[in-house]
Tab-separated table of C-alpha atoms and ligand atoms in Angstrom:
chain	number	residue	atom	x	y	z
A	1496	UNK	CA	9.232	-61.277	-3.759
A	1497	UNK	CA	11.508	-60.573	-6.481
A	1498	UNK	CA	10.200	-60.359	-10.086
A	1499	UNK	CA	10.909	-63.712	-12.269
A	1500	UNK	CA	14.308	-64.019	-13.157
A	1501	UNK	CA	14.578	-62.890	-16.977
A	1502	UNK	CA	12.381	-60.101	-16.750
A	1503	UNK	CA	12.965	-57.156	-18.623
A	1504	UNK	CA	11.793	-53.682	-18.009
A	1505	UNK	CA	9.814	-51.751	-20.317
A	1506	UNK	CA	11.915	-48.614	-19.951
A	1507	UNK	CA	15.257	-50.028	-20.501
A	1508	UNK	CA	14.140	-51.778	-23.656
A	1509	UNK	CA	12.726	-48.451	-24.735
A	1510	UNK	CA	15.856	-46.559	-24.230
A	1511	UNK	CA	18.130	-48.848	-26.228
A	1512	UNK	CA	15.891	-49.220	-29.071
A	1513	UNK	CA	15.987	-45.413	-28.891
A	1514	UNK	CA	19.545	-45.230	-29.574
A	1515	UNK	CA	19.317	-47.613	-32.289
A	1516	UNK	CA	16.701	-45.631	-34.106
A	1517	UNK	CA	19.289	-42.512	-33.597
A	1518	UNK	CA	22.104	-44.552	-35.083
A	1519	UNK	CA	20.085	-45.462	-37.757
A	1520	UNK	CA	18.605	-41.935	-38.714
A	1521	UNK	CA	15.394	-43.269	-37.906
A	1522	UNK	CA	13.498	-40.549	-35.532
A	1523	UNK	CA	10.456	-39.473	-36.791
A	1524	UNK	CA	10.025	-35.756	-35.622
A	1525	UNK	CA	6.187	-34.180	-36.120
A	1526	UNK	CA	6.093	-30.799	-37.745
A	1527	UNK	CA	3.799	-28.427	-36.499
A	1528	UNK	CA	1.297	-26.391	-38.745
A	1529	UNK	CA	0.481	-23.134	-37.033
A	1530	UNK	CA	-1.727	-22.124	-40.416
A	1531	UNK	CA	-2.603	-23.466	-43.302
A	1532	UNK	CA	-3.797	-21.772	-46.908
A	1533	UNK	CA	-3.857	-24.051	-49.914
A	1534	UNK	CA	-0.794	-25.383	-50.886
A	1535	UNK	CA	0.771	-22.456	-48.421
A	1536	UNK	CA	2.056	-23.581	-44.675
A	1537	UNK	CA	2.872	-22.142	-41.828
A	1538	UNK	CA	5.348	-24.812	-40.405
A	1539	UNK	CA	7.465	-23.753	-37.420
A	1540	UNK	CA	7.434	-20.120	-37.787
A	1541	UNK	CA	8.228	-20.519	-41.788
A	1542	UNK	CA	5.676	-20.433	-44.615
A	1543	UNK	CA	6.271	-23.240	-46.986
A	1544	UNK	CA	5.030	-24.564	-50.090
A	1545	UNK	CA	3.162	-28.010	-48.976
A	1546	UNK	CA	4.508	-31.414	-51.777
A	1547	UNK	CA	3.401	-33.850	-49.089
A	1548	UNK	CA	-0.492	-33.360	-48.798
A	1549	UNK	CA	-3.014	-35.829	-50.018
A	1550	UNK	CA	-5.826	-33.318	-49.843
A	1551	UNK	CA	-5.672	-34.092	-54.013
A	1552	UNK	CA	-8.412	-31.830	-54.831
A	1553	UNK	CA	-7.817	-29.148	-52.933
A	1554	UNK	CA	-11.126	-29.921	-50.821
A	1555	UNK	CA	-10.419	-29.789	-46.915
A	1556	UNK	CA	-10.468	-25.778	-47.076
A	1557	UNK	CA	-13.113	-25.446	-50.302
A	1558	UNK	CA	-15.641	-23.008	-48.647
A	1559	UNK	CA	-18.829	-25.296	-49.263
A	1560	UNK	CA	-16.626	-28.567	-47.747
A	1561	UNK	CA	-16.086	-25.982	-44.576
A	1562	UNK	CA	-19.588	-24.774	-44.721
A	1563	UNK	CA	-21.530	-28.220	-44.752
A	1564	UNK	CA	-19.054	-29.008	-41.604
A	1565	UNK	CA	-19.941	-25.861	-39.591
A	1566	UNK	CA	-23.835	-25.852	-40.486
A	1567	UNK	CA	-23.836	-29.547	-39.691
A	1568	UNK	CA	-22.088	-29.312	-36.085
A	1569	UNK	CA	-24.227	-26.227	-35.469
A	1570	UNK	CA	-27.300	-28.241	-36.158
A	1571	UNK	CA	-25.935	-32.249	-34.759
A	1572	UNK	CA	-23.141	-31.443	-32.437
A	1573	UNK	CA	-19.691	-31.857	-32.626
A	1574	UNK	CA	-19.599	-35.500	-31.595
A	1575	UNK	CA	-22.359	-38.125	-32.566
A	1576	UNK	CA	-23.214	-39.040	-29.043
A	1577	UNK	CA	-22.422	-42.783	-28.991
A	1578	UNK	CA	-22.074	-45.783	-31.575
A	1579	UNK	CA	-23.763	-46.535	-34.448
A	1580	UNK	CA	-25.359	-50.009	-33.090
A	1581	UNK	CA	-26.294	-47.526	-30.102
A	1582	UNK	CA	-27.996	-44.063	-30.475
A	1583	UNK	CA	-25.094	-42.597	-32.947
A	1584	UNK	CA	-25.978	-43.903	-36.771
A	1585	UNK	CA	-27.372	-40.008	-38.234
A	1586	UNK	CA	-29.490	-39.798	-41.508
A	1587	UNK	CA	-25.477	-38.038	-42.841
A	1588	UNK	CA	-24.314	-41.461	-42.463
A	1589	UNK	CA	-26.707	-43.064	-44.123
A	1590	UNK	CA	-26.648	-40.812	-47.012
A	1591	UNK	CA	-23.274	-40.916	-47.425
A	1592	UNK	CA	-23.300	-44.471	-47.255
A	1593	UNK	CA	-25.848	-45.000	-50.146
A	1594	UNK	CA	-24.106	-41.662	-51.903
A	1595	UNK	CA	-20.871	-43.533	-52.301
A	1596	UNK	CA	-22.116	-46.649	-53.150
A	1597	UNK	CA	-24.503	-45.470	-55.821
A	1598	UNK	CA	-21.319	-43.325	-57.089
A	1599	UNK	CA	-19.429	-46.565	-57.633
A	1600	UNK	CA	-21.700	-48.694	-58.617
A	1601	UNK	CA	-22.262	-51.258	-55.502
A	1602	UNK	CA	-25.026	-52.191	-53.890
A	1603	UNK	CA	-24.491	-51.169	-50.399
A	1604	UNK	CA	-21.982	-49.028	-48.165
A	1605	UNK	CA	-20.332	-49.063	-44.676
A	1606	UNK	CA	-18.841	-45.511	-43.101
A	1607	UNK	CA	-15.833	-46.152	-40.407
A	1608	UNK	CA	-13.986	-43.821	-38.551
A	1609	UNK	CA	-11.244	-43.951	-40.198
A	1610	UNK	CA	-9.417	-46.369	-43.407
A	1611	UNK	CA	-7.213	-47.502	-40.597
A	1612	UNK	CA	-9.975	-48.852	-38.848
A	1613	UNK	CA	-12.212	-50.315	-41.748
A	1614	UNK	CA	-8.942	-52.278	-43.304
A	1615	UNK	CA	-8.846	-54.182	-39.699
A	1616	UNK	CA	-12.594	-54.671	-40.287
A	1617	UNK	CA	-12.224	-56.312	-43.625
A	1618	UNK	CA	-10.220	-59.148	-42.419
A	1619	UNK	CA	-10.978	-59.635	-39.085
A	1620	UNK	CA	-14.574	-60.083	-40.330
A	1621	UNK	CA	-14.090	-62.521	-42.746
A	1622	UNK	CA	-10.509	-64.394	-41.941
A	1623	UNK	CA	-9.377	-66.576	-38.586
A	1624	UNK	CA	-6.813	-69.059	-37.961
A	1625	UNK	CA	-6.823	-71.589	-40.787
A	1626	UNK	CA	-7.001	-68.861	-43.258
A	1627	UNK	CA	-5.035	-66.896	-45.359
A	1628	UNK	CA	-4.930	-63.098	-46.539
A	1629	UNK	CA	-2.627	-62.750	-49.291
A	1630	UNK	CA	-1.209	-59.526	-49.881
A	1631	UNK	CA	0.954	-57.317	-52.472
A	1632	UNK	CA	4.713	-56.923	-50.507
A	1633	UNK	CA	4.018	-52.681	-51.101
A	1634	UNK	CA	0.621	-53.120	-49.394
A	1635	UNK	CA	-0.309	-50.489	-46.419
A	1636	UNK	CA	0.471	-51.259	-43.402
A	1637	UNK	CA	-3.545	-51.454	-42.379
A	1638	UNK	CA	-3.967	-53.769	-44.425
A	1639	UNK	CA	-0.281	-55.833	-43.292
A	1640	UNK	CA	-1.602	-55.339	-38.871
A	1641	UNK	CA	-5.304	-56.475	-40.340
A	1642	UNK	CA	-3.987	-59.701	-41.252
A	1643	UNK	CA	-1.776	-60.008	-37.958
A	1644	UNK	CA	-4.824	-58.989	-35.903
A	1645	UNK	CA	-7.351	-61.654	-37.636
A	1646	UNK	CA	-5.459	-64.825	-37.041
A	1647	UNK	CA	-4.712	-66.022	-40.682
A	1648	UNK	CA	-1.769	-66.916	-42.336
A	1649	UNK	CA	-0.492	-63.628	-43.973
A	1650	UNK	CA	1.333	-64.638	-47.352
A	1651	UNK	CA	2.726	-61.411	-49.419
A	1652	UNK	CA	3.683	-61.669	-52.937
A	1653	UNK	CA	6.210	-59.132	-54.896
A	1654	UNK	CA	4.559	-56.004	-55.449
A	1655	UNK	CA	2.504	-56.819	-58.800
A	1656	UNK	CA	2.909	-59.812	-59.316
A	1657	UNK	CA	0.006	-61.698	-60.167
A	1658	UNK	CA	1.295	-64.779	-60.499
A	1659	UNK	CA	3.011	-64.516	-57.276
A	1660	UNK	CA	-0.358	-64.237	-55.926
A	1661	UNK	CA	-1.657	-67.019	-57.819
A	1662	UNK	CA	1.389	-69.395	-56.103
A	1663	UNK	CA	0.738	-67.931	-52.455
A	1664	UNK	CA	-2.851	-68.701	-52.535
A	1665	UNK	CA	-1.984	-72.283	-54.251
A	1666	UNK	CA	0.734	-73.294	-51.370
A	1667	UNK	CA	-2.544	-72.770	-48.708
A	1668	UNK	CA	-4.881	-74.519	-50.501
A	1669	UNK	CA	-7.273	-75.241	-47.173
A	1670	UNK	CA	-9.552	-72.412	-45.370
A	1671	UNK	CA	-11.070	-69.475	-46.778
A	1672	UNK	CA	-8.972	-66.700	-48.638
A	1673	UNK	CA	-8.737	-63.036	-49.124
A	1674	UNK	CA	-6.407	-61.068	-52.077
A	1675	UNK	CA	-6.185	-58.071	-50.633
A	1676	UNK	CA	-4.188	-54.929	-52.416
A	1677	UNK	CA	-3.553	-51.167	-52.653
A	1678	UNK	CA	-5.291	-49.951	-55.892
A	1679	UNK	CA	-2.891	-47.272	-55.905
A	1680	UNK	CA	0.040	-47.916	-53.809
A	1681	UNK	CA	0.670	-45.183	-51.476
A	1682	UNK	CA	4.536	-45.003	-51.442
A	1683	UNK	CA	5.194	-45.439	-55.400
A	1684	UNK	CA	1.894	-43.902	-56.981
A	1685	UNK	CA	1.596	-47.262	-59.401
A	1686	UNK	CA	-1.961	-48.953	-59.729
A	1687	UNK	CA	-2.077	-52.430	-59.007
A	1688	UNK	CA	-2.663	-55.138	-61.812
A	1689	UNK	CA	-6.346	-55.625	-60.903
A	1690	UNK	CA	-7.786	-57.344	-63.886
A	1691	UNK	CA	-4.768	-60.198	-63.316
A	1692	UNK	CA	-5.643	-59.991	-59.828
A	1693	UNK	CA	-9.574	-60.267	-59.906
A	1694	UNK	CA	-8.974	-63.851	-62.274
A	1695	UNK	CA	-6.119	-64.965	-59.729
A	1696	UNK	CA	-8.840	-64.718	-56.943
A	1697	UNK	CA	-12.134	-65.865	-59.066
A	1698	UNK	CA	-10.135	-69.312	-60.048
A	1699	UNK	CA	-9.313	-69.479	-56.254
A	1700	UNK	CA	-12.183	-68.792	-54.661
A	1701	UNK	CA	-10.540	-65.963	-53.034
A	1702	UNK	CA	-12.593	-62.595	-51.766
A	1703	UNK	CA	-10.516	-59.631	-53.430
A	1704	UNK	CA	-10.483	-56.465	-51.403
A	1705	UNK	CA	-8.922	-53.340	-53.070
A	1706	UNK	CA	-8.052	-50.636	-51.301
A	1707	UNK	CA	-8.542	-47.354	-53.353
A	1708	UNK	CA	-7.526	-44.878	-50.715
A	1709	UNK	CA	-5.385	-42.983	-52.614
A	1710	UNK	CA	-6.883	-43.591	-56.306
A	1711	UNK	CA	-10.480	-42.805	-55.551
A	1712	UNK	CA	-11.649	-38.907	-56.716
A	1713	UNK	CA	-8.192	-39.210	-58.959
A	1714	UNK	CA	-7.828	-42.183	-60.965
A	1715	UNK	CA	-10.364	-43.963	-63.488
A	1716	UNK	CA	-13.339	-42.492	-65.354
A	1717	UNK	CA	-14.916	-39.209	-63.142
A	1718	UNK	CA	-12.580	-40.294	-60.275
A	1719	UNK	CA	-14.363	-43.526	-59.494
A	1720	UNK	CA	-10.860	-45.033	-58.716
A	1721	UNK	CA	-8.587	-48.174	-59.743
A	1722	UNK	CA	-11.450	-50.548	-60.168
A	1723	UNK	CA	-13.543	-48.281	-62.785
A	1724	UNK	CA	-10.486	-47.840	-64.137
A	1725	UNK	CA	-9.593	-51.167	-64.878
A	1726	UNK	CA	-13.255	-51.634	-66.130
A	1727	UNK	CA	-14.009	-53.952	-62.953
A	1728	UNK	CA	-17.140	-53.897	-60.582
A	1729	UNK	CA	-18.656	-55.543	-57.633
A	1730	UNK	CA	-18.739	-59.394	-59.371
A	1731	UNK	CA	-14.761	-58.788	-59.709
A	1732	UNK	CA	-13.586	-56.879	-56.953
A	1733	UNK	CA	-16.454	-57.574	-54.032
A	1734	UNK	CA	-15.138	-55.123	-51.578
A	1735	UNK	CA	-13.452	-51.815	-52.230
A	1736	UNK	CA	-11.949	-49.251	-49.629
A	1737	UNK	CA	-12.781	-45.449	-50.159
A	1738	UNK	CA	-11.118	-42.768	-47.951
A	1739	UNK	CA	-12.605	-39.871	-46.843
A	1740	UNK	CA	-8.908	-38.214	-45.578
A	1741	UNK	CA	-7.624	-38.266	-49.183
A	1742	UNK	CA	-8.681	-36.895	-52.389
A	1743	UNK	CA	-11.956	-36.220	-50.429
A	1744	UNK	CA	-10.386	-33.604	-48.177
A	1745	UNK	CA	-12.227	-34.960	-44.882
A	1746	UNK	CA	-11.862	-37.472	-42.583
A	1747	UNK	CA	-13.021	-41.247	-42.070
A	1748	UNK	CA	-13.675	-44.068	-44.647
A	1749	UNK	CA	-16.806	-46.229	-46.283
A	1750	UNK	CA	-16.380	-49.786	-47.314
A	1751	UNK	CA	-18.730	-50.153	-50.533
A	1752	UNK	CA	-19.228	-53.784	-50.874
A	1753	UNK	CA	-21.444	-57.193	-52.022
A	1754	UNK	CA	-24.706	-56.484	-49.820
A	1755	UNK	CA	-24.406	-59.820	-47.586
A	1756	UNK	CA	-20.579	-59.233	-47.265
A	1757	UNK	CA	-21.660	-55.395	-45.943
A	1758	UNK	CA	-24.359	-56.608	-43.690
A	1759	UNK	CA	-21.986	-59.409	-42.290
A	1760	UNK	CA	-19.886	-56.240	-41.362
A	1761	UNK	CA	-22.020	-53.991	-39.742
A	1762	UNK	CA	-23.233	-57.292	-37.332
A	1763	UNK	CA	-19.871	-58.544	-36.124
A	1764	UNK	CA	-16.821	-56.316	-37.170
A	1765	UNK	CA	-15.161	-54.977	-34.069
A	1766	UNK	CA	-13.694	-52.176	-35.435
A	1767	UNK	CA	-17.213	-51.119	-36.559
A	1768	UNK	CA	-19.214	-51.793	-33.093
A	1769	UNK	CA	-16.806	-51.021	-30.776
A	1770	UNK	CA	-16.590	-47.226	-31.304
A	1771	UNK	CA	-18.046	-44.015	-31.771
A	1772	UNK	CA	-19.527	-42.789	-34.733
A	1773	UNK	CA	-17.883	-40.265	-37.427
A	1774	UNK	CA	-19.684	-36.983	-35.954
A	1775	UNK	CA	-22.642	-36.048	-38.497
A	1776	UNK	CA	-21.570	-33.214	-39.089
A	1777	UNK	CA	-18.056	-34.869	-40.737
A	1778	UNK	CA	-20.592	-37.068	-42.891
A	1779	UNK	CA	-22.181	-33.842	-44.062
A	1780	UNK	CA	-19.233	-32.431	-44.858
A	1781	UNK	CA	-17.875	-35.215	-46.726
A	1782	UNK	CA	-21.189	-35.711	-49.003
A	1783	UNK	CA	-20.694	-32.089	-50.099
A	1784	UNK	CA	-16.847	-33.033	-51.087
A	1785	UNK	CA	-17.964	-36.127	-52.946
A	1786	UNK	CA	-20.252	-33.838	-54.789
A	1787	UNK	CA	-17.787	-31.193	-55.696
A	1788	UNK	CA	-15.117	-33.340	-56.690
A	1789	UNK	CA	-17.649	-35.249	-59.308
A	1790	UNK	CA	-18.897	-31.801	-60.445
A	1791	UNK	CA	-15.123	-30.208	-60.389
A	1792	UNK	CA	-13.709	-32.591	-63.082
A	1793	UNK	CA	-11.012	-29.296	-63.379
A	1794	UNK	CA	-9.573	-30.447	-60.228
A	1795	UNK	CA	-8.507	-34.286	-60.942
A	1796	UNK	CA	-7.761	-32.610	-64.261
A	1797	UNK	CA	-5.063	-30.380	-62.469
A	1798	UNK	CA	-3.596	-33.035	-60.576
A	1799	UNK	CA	-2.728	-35.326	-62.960
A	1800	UNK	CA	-1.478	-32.767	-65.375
A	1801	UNK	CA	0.578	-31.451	-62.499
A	1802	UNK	CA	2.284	-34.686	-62.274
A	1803	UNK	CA	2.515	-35.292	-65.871
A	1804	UNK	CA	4.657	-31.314	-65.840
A	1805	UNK	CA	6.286	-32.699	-62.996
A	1806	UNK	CA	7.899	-35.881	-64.764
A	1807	UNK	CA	8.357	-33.862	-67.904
A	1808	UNK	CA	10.195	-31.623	-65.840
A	1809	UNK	CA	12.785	-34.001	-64.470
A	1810	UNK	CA	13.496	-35.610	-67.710
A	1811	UNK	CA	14.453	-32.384	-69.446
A	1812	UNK	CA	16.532	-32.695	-66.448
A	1813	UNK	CA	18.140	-35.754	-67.120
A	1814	UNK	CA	16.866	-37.367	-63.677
A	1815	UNK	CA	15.274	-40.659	-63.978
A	1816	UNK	CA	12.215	-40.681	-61.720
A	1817	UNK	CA	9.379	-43.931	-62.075
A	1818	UNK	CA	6.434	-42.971	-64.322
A	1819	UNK	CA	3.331	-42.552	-62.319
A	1820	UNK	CA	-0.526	-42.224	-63.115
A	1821	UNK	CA	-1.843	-40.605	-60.358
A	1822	UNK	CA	-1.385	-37.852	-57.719
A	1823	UNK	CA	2.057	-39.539	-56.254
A	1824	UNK	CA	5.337	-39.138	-57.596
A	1825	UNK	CA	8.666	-40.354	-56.421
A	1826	UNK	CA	12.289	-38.876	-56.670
A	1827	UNK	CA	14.868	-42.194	-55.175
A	1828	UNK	CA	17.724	-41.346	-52.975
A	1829	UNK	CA	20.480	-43.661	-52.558
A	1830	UNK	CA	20.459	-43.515	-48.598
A	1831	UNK	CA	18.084	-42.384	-45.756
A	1832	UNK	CA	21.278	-39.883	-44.906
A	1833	UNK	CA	20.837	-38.832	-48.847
A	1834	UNK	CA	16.433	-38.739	-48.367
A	1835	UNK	CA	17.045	-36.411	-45.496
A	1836	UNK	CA	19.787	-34.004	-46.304
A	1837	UNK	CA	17.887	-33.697	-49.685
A	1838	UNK	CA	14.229	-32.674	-47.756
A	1839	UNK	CA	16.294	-30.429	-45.494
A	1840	UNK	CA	18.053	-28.886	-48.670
A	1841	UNK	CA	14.542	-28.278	-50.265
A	1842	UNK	CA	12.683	-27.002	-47.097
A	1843	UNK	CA	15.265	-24.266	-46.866
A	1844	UNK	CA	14.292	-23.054	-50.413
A	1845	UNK	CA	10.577	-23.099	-49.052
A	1846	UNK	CA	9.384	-26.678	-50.163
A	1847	UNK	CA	8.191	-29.231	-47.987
A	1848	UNK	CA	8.323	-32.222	-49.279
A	1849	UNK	CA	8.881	-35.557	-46.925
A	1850	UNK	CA	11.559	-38.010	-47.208
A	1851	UNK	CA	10.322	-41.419	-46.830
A	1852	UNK	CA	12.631	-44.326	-44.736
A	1853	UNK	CA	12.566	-47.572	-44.102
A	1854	UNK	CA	10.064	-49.319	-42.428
A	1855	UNK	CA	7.230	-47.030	-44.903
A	1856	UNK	CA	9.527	-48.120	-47.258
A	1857	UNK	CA	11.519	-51.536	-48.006
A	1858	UNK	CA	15.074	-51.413	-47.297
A	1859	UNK	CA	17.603	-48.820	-49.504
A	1860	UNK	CA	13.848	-47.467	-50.641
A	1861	UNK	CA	14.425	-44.326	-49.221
A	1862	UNK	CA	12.991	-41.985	-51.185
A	1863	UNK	CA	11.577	-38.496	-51.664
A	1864	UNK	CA	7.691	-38.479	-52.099
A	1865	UNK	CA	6.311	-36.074	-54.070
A	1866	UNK	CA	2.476	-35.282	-54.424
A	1867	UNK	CA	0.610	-32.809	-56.518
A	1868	UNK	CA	-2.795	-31.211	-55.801
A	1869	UNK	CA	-5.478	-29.361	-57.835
A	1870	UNK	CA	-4.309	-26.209	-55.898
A	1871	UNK	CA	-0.649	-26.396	-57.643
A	1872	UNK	CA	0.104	-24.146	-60.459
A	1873	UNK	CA	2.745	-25.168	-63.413
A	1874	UNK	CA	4.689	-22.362	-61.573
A	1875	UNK	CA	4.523	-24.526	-58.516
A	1876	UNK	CA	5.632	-27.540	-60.155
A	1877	UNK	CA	8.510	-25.850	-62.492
A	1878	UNK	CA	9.565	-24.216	-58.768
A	1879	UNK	CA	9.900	-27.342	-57.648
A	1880	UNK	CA	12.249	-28.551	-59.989
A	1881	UNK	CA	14.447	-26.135	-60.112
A	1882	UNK	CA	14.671	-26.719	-56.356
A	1883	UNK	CA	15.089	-30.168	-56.739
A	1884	UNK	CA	17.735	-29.592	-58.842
A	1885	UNK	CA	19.820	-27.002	-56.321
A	1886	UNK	CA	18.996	-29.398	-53.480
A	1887	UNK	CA	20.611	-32.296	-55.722
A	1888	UNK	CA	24.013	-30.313	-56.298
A	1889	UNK	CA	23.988	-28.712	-52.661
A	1890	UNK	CA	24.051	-32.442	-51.435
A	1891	UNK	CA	26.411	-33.736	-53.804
A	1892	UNK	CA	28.405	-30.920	-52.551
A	1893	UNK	CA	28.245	-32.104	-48.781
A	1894	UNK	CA	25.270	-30.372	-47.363
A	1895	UNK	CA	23.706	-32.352	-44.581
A	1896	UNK	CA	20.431	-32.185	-42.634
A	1897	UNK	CA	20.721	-30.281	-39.498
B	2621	LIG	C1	-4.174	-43.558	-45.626
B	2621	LIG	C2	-4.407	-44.964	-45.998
B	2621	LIG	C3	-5.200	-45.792	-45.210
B	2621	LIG	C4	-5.735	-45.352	-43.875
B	2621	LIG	O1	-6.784	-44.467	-44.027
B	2621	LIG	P1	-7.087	-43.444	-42.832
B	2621	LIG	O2	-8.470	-42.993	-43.105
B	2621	LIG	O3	-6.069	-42.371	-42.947
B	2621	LIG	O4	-6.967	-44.230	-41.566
B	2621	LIG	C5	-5.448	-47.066	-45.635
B	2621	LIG	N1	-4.919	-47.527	-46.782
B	2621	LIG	C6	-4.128	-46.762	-47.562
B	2621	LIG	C7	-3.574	-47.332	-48.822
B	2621	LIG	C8	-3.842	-45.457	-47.187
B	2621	LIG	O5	-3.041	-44.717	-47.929
């Protein structure tokens, strides 16, 4: 029998959407590390100075972080055996759980695999059809699939805009609601305007979910993030997203949150059930990180002031770059051609630093993203001006990416 008339095959429309990404400069080609030292990488045979690493602190290769994950696999295994409604949930887990939570301040916690995972969680858990999730336009794209997956209306407002949110959650005024928002948006390094926010969703009856993934361990008083920083809590902002990849140097994420909203979680969130447990030794790992980056106040410290040199830097310049409080900094290019030749331009120098496209990005938002660790010296940063600076003219000249 012949297939139904109108039937398309899967490798044809793979092949032209191929060539379209081509035309459009839009491959996305994975480096690979061979070694890796600090700020220091081995990428493709060439040792380069790392601008595009959100291990803030400097944690993923601090010798105790390393330790706590070799003792605990020698002592738990490499893998945890099965999931954590199974045999898998490890006394790590739990004490990272109640660590984290304790740290910020909410009464219970909820590790996940990975951020990815726990932002499909969120909605899914609480949100079907009838619903809505509104969300900031600049939002991560976790958070964007989360609200595809669940079944509710998605409604996004521009990025900031409280009062956008305010009309989006007015024009669906039936169902239950979520606000749900970067704290620190991952592409522009800006926090989000949470007090606004957490009145927009109390007047509503709206559950806000902020997702501090890249503001947690950097922003707010001792690191505690976006919400501390905006002097906000678990009344305010009943769910909050913490990273373990980040600022935390490890891998996986916990979801500190209300303790019924938690609970409701761990009993029916997919993402949660349906898959293996963070290895203990991970857990172990990241406790010891959580520790040293609340004892290593030096380290956010160095970060921020990194950033602060950074935008000093390009002013003296003359190059207008947006401000930024935290750990991510952003140089605009007027073209993806433009991001690209300008990253090439740089890596030859020795810098790596990516160049962001559309669809990270919005449209003409290509950009060069720049982020600074505790492991950065003012040398590092000054470096990378003057690179910037050569890479700038080079292009103007012509030069292209290869
Ligand atoms: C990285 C990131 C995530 C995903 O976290 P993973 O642990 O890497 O899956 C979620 N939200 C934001 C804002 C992120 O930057």
């Amino acid at each position: 029998m012949l297939p139904d008339v109108g039937r398309q095959r899967i490798s044809d429309r793979i092949a032209s959407q191929a060539r379209e990404r081509e035309a459009a400069l839009r491959i996305r080609r994975r480096r690979i590390v061979t070694r890796r030292d600090g700020i220091r990488c081995e990428v493709d045979g060439h040792w380069l100075a790392n601008f595009c690493s959100n291990d803030y602190l400097g944690l993923s290769q601090q010798f105790a972080v390393t330790g706590a994950l070799q003792d605990g696999a020698a002592q738990h295994g490499a893998g945890s055996g099965a999931s954590h409604l199974v045999s898998g949930h490890h006394a790590a887990h739990d004490a990272l759980e109640r660590t984290m939570a304790e740290w910020l301040g909410y009464p219970r916690g909820l590790l996940f695999g990975s951020g990815y995972m726990a932002n499909l969680a969120v909605v899914q858990a609480f949100l079907g059809e009838g619903d809505v999730c509104v969300q900031d336009r600049l939002n991560h794209a976790s958070l964007i699939d989360a609200a595809r997956l669940s079944g509710a209306a998605l409604r996004r407002y521009p990025h900031a805009d409280a009062e956008g949110a305010l009309r989006q959650l007015r024009s669906v005024p039936d169902g239950a609601a979520m606000l749900a928002t970067d704290g620190v948006f991952s592409m522009d390094g800006d926090i989000a305007p949470l007090r606004d926010l957490a009145v927009v969703a109390r007047v509503q009856f709206a559950l806000l979910h902020v997702d501090d993934a890249h503001g947690i361990g950097i922003v707010g008083p001792e690191g505690r993030g976006s919400v501390a920083e905006a002097r906000l809590g678990p009344t305010e902002v009943p769910l909050q997203l913490v990273t373990l990849g980040k600022a935390l140097g490890g891998h996986g994420a916990v979801l500190v949150g209300d303790a019924a909203l938690i609970e409701h979680l761990a009993q029916v969130a997919r993402p949660y059930i349906y898959t293996t447990a963070t290895p203990a030794a991970m857990a172990l790992s990241s406790l010891e990180a959580l520790k040293i980056a609340r004892r290593d106040g030096w380290r956010r410290e160095r970060v921020l002031h990194n950033g602060q040199r950074f935008q000093a830097r390009m002013h003296d310049a003359g190059w207008a770059i947006p401000a930024s409080p935290s750990a991510i900094h952003q140089v605009p290019c007027g073209s993806d051609a433009e991001a690209l030749a300008m990253a090439a331009a740089l890596e030859e120098q020795g810098f790596w630093v990516s160049a962001i496209r559309p669809p990270t990005v919005p449209e003409h938002g290509a950009r060069l993203r720049v982020t600074f660790t505790a492991l950065h010296t003012e040398a590092d940063v000054d470096a990378l001006v003057v690179a910037l600076r050569w890479a700038r003219d080079a292009v103007a000249a012509g030069y292209r990416a290869a």
